PDB file of N, CA and C in Angstrom:
ATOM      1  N   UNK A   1     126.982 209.382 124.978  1.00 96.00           N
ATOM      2  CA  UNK A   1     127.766 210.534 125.408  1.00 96.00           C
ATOM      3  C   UNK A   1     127.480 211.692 124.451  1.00 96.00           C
ATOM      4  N   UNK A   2     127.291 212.791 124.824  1.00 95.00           N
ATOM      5  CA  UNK A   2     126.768 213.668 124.627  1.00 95.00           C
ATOM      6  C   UNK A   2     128.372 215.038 124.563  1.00 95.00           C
ATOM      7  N   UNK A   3     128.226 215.798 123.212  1.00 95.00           N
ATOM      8  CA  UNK A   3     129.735 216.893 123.277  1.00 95.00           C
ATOM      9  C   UNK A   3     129.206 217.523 122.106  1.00 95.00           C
ATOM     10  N   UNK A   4     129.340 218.734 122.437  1.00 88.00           N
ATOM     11  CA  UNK A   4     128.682 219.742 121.227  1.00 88.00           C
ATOM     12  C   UNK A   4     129.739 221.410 121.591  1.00 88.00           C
ATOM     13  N   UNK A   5     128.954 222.151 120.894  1.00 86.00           N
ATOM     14  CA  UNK A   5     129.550 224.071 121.201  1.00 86.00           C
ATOM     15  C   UNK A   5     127.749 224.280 120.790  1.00 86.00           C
ATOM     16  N   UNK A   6     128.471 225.790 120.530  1.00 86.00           N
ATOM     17  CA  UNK A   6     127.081 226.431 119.885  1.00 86.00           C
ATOM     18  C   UNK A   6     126.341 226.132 118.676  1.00 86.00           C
ATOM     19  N   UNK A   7     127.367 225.777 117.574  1.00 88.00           N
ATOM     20  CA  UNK A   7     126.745 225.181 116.095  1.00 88.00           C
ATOM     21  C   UNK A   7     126.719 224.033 115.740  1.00 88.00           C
ATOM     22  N   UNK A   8     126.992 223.345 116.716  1.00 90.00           N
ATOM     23  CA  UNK A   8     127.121 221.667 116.431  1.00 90.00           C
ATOM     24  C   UNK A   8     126.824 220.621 117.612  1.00 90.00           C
ATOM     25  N   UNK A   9     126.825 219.378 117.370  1.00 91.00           N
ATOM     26  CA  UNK A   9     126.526 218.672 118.680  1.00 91.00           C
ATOM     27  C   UNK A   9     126.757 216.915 117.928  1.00 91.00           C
ATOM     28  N   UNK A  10     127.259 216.545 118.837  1.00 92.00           N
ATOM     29  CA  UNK A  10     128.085 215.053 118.823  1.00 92.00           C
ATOM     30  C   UNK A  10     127.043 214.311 119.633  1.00 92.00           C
ATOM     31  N   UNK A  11     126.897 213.162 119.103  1.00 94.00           N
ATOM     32  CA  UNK A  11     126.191 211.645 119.702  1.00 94.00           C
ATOM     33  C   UNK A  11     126.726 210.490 119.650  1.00 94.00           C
ATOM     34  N   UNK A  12     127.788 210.140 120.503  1.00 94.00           N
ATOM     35  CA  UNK A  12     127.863 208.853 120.438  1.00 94.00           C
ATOM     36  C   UNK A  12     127.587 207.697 121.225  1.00 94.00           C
ATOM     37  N   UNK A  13     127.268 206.479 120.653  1.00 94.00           N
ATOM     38  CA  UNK A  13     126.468 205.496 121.150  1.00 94.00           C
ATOM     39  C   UNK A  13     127.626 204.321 121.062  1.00 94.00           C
ATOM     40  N   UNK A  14     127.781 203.532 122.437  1.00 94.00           N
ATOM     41  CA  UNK A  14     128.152 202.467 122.394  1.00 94.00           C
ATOM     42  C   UNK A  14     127.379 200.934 123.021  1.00 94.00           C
ATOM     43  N   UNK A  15     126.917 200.240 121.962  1.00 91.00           N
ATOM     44  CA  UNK A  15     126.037 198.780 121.843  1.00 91.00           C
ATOM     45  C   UNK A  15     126.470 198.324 122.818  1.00 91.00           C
ATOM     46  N   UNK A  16     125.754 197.386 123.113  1.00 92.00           N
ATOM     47  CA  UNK A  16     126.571 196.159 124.023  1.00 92.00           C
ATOM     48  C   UNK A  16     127.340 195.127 123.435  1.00 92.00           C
ATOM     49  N   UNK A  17     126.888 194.832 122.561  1.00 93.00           N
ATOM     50  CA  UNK A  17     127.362 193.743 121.311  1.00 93.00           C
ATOM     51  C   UNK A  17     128.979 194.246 120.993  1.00 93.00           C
ATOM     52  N   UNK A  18     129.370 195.541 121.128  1.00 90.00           N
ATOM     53  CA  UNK A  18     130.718 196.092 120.834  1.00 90.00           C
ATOM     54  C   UNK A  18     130.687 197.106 119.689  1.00 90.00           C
ATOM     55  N   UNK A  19     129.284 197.365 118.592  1.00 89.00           N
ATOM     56  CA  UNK A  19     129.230 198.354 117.773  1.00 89.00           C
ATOM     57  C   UNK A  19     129.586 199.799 118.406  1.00 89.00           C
ATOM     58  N   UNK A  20     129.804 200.521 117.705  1.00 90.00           N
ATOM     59  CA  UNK A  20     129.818 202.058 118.192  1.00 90.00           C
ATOM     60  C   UNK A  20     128.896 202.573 116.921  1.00 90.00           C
ATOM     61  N   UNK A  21     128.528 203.990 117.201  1.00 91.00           N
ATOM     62  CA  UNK A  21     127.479 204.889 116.116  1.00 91.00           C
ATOM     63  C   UNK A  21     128.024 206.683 116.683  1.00 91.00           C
ATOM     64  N   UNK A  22     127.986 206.996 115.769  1.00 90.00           N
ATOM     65  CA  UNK A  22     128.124 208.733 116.071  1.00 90.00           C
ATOM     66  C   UNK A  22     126.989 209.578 115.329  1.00 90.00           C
ATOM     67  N   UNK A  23     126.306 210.593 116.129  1.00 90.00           N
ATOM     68  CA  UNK A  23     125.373 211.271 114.941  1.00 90.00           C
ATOM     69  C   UNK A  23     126.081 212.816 115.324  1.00 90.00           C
ATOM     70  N   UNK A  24     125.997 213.432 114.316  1.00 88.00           N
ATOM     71  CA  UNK A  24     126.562 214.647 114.071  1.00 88.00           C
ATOM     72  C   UNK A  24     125.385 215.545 113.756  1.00 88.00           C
ATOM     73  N   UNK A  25     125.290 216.775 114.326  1.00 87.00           N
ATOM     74  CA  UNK A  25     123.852 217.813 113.653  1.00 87.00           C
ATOM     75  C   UNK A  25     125.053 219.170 113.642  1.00 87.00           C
ATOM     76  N   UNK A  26     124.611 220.014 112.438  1.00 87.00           N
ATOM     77  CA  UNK A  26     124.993 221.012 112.685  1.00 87.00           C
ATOM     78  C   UNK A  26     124.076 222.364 112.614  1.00 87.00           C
ATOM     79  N   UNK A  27     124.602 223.494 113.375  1.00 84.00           N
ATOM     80  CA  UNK A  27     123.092 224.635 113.149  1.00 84.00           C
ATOM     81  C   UNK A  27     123.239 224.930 111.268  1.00 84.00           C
ATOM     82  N   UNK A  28     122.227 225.096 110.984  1.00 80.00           N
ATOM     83  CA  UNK A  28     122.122 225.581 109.823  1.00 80.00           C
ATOM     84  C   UNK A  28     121.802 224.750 108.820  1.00 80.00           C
ATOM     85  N   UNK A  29     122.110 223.678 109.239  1.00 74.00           N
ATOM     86  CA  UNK A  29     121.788 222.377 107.938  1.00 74.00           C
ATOM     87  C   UNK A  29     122.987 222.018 107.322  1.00 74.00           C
ATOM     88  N   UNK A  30     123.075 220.699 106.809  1.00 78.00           N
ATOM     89  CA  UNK A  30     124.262 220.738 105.440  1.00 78.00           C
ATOM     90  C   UNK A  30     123.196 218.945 105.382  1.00 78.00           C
ATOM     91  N   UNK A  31     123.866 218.424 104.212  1.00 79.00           N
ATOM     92  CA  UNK A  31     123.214 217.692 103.671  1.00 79.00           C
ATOM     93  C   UNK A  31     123.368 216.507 104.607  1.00 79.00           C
ATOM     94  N   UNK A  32     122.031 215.386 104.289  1.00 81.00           N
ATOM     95  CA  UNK A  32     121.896 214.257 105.614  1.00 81.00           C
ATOM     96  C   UNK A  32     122.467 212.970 104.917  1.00 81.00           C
ATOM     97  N   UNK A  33     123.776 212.545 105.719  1.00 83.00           N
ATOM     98  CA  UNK A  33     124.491 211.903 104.771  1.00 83.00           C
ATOM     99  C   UNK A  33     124.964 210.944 106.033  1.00 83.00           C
ATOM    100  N   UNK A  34     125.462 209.766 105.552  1.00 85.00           N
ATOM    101  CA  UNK A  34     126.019 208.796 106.991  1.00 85.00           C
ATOM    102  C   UNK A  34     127.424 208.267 106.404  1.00 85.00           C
ATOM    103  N   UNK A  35     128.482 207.958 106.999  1.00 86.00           N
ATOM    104  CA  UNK A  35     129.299 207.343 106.618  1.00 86.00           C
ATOM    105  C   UNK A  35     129.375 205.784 107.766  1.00 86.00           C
ATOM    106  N   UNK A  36     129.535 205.028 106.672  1.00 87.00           N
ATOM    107  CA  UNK A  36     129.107 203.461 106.900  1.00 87.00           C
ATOM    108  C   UNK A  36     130.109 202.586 107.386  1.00 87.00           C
ATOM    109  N   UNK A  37     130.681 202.121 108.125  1.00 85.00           N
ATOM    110  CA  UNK A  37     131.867 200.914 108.547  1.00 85.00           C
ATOM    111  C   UNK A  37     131.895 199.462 108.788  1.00 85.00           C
ATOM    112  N   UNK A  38     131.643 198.769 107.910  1.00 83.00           N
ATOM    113  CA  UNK A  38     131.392 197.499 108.284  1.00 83.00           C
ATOM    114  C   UNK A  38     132.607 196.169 107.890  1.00 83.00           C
ATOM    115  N   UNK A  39     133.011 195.501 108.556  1.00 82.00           N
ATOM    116  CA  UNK A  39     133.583 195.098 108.139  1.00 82.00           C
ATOM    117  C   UNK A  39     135.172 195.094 107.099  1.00 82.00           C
ATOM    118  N   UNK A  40     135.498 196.222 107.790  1.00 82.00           N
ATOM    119  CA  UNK A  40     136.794 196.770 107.287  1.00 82.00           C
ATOM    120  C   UNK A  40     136.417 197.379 105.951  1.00 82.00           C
ATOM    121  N   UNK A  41     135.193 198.069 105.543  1.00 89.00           N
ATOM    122  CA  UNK A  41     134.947 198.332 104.355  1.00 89.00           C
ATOM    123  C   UNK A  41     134.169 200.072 104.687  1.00 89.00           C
ATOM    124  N   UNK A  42     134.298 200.830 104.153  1.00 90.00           N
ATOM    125  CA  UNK A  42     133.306 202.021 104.766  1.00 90.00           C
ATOM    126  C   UNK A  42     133.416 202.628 103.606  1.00 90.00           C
ATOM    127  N   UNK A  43     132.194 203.450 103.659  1.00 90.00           N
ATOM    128  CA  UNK A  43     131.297 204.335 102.661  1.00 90.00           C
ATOM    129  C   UNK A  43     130.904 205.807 103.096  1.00 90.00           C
ATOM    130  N   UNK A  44     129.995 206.494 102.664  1.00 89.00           N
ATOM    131  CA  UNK A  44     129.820 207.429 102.092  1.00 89.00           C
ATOM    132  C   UNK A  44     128.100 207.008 101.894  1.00 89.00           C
ATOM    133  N   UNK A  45     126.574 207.469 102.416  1.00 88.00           N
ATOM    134  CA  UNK A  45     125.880 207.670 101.671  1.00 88.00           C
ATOM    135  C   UNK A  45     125.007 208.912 101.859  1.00 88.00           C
ATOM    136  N   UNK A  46     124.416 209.334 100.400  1.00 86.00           N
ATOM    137  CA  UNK A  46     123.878 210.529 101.153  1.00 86.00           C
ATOM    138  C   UNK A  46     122.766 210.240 100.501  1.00 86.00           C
ATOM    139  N   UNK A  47     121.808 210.777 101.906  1.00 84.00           N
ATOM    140  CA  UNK A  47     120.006 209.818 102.083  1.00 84.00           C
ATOM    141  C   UNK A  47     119.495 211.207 101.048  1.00 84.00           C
ATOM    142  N   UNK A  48     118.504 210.749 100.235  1.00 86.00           N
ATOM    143  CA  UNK A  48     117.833 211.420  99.367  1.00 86.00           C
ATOM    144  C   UNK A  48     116.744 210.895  99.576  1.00 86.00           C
ATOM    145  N   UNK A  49     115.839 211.067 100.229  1.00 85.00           N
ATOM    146  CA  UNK A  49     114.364 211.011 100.258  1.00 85.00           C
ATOM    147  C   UNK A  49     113.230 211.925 100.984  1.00 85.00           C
ATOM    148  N   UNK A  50     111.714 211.438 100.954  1.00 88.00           N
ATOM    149  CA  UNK A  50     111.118 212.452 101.233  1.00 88.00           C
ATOM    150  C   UNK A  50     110.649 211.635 102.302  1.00 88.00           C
ATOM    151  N   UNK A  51     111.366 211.943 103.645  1.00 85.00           N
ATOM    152  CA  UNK A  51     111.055 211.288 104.869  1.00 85.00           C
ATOM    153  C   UNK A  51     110.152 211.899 105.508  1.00 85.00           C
ATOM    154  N   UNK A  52     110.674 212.979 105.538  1.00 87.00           N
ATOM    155  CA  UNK A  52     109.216 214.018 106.372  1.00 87.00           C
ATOM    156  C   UNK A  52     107.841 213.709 105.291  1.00 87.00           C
ATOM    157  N   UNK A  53     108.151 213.900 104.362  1.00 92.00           N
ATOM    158  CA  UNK A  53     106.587 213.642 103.547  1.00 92.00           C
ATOM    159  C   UNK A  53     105.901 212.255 104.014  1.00 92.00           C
ATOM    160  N   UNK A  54     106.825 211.366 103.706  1.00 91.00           N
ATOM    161  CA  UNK A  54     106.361 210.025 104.025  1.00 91.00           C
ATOM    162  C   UNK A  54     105.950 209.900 105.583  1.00 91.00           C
ATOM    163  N   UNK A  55     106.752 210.054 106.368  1.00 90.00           N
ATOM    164  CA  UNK A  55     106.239 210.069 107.942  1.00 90.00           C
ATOM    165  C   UNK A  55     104.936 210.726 107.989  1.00 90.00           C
ATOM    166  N   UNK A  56     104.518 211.426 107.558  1.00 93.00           N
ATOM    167  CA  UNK A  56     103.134 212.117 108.083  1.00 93.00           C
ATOM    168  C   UNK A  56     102.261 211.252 107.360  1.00 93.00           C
ATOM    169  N   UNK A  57     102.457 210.740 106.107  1.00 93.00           N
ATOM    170  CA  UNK A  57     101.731 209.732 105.916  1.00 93.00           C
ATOM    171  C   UNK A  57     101.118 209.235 106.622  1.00 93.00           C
ATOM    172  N   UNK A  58     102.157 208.285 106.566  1.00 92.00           N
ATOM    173  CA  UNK A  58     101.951 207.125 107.353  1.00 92.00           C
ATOM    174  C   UNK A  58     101.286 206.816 108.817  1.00 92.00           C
ATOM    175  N   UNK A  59     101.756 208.319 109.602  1.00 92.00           N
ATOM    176  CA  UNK A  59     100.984 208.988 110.631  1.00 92.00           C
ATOM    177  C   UNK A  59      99.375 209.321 110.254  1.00 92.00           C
ATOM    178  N   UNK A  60      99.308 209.655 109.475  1.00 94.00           N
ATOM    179  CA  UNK A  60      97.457 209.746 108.812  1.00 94.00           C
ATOM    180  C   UNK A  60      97.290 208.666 108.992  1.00 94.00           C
ATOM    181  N   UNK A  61      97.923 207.542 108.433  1.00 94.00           N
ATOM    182  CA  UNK A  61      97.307 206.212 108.034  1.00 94.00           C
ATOM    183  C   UNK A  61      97.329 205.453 109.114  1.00 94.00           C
ATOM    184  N   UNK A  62      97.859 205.843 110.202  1.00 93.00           N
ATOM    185  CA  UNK A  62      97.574 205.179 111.640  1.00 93.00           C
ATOM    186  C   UNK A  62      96.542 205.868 111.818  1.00 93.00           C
ATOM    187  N   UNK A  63      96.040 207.187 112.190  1.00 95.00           N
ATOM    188  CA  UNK A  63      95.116 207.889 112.692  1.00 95.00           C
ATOM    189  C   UNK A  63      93.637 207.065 111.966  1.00 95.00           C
ATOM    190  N   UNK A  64      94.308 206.680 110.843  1.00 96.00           N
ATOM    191  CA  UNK A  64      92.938 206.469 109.880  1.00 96.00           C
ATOM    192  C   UNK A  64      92.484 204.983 109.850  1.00 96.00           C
ATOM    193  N   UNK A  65      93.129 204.218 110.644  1.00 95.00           N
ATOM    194  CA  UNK A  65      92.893 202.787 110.344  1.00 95.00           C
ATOM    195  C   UNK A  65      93.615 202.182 111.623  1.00 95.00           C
ATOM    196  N   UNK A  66      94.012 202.634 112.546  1.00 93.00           N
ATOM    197  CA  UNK A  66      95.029 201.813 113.812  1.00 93.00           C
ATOM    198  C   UNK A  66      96.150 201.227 113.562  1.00 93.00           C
ATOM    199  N   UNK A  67      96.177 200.743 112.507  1.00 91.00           N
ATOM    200  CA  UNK A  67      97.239 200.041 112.177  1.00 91.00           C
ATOM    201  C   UNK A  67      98.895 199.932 112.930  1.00 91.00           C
ATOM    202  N   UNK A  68      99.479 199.202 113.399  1.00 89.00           N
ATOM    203  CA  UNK A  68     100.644 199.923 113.929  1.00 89.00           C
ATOM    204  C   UNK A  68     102.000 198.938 113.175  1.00 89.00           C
ATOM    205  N   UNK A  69     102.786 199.766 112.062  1.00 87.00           N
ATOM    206  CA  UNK A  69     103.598 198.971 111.505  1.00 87.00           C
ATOM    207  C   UNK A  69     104.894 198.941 112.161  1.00 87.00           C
ATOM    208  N   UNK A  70     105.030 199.660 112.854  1.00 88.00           N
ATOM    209  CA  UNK A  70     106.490 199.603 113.621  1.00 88.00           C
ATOM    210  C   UNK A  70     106.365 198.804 115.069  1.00 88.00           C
ATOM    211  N   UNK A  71     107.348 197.767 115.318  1.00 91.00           N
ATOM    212  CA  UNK A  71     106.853 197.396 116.761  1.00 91.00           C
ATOM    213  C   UNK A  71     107.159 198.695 117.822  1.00 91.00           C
ATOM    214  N   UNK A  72     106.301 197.745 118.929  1.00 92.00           N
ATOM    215  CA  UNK A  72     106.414 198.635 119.925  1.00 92.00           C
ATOM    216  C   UNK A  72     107.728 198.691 121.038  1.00 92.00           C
ATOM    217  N   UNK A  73     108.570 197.306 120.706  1.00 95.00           N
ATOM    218  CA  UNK A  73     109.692 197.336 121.163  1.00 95.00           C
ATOM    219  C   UNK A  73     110.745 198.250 120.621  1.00 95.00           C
ATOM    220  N   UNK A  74     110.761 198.353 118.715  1.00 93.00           N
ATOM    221  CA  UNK A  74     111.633 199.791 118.326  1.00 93.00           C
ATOM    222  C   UNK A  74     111.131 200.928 119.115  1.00 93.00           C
ATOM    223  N   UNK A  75     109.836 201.094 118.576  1.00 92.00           N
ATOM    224  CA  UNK A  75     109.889 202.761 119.456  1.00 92.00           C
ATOM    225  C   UNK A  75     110.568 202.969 120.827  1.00 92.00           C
ATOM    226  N   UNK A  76     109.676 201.894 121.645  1.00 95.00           N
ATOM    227  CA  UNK A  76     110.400 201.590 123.074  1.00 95.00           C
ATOM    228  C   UNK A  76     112.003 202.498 122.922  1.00 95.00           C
ATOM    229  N   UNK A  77     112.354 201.064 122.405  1.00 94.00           N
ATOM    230  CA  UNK A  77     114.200 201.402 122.247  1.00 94.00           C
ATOM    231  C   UNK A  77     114.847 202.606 121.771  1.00 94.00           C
ATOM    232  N   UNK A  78     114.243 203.324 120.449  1.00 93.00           N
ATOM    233  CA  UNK A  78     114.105 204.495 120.287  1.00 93.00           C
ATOM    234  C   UNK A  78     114.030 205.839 120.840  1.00 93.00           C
ATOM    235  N   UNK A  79     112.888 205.696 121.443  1.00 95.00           N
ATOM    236  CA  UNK A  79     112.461 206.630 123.055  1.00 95.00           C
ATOM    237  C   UNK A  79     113.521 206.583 123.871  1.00 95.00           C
ATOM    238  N   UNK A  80     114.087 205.087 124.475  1.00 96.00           N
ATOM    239  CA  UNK A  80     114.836 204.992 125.437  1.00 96.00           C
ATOM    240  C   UNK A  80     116.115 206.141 125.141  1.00 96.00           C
ATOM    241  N   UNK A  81     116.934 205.738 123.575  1.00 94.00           N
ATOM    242  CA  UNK A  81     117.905 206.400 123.573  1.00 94.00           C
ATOM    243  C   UNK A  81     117.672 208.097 123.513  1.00 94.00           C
ATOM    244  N   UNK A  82     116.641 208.568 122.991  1.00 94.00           N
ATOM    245  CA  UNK A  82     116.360 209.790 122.701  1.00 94.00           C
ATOM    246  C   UNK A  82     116.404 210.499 124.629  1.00 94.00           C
ATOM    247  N   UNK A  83     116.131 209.598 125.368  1.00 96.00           N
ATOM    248  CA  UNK A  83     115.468 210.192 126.682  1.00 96.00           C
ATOM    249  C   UNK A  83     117.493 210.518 127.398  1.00 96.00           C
ATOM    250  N   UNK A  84     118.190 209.225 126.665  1.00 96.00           N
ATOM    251  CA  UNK A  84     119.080 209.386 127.455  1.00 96.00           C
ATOM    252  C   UNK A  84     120.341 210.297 126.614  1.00 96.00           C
ATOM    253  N   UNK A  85     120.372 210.615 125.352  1.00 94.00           N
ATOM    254  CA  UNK A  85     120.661 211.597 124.935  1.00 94.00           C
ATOM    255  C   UNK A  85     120.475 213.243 126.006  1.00 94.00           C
ATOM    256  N   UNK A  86     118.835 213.317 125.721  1.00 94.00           N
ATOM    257  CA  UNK A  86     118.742 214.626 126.354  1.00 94.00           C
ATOM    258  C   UNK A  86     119.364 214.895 127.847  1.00 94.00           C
ATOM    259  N   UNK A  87     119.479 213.723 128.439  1.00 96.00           N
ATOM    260  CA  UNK A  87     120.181 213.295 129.636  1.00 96.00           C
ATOM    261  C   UNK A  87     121.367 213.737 129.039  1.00 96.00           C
ATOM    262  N   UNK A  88     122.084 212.862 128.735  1.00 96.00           N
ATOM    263  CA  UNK A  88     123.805 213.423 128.380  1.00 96.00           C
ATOM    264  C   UNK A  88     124.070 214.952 127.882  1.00 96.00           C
ATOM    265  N   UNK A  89     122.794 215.649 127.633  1.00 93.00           N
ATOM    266  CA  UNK A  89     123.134 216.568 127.650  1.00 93.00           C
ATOM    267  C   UNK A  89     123.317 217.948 128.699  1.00 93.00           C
ATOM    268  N   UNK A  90     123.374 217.398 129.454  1.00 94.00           N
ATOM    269  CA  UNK A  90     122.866 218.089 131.139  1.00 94.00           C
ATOM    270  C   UNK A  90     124.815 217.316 131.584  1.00 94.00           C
ATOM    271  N   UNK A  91     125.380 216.496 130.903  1.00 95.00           N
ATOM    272  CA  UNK A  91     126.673 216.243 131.657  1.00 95.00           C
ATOM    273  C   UNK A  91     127.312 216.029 130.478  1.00 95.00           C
ATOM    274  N   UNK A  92     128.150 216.936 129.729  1.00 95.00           N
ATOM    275  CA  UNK A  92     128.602 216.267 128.400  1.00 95.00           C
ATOM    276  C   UNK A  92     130.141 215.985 128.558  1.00 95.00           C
ATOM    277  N   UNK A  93     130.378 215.053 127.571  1.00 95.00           N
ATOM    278  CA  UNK A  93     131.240 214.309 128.076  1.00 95.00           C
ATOM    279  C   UNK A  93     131.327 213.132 129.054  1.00 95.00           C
ATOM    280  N   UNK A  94     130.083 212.818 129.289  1.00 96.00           N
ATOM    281  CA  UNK A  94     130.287 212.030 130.755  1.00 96.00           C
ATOM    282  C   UNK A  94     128.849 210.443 129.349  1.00 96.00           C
ATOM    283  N   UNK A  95     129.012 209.224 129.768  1.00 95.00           N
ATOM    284  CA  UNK A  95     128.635 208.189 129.689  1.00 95.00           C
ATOM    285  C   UNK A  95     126.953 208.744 130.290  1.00 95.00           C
ATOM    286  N   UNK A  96     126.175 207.789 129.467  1.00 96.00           N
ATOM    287  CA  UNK A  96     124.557 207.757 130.134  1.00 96.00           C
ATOM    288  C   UNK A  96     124.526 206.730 129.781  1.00 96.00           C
ATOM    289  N   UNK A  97     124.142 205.544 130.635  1.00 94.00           N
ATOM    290  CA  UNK A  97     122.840 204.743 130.716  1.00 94.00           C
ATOM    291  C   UNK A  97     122.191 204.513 130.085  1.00 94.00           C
ATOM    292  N   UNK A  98     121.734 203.657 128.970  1.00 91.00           N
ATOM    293  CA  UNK A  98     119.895 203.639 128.230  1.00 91.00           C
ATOM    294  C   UNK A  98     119.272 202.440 129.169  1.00 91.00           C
TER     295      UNK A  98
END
């Protein structure tokens, strides 16, 4: 399900298993941070790394050798939700499908 305005935008995902997930973006940036719930216990972390650096890497290093370290069922699954995001965003508020 898909709920945003002009400077912000809401993602939430519900598993089949019974998990839930929310992703939050806002315009302008603020720092990329997750708050964690597991088990009656929740956190606070904020990701410090050089992801974009590393991704292109690693993207060379496919280009450069085939290699494929991620299965093809994550991406799959990945793709799937990304496709049905942009979907929920054409009805927000309303449930999509993956």
């Amino acid at each position: 399900m898909y709920t945003g305005a002009e400077k912000w935008y809401t993602v939430n995902l519900e598993f089949t298993d019974g998990r839930f997930a929310t992703l939050t973006g806002f315009d302008g940036g603020c720092e990329f941070m997750m708050h964690v719930a597991t088990s009656g216990k929740a956190r606070r972390v904020v990701v410090q790394s050089d992801f974009f650096g590393a991704f292109i890497a690693q993207l060379c290093d496919f280009f450069l050798n085939g290699e494929v370290k991620v299965p093809h069922e994550e991406t799959l699954g990945i793709m799937a939700v990304r496709g049905a995001v942009l979907k929920a965003q054409e009805a927000p508020g309303q449930w999509v499908e993956v």
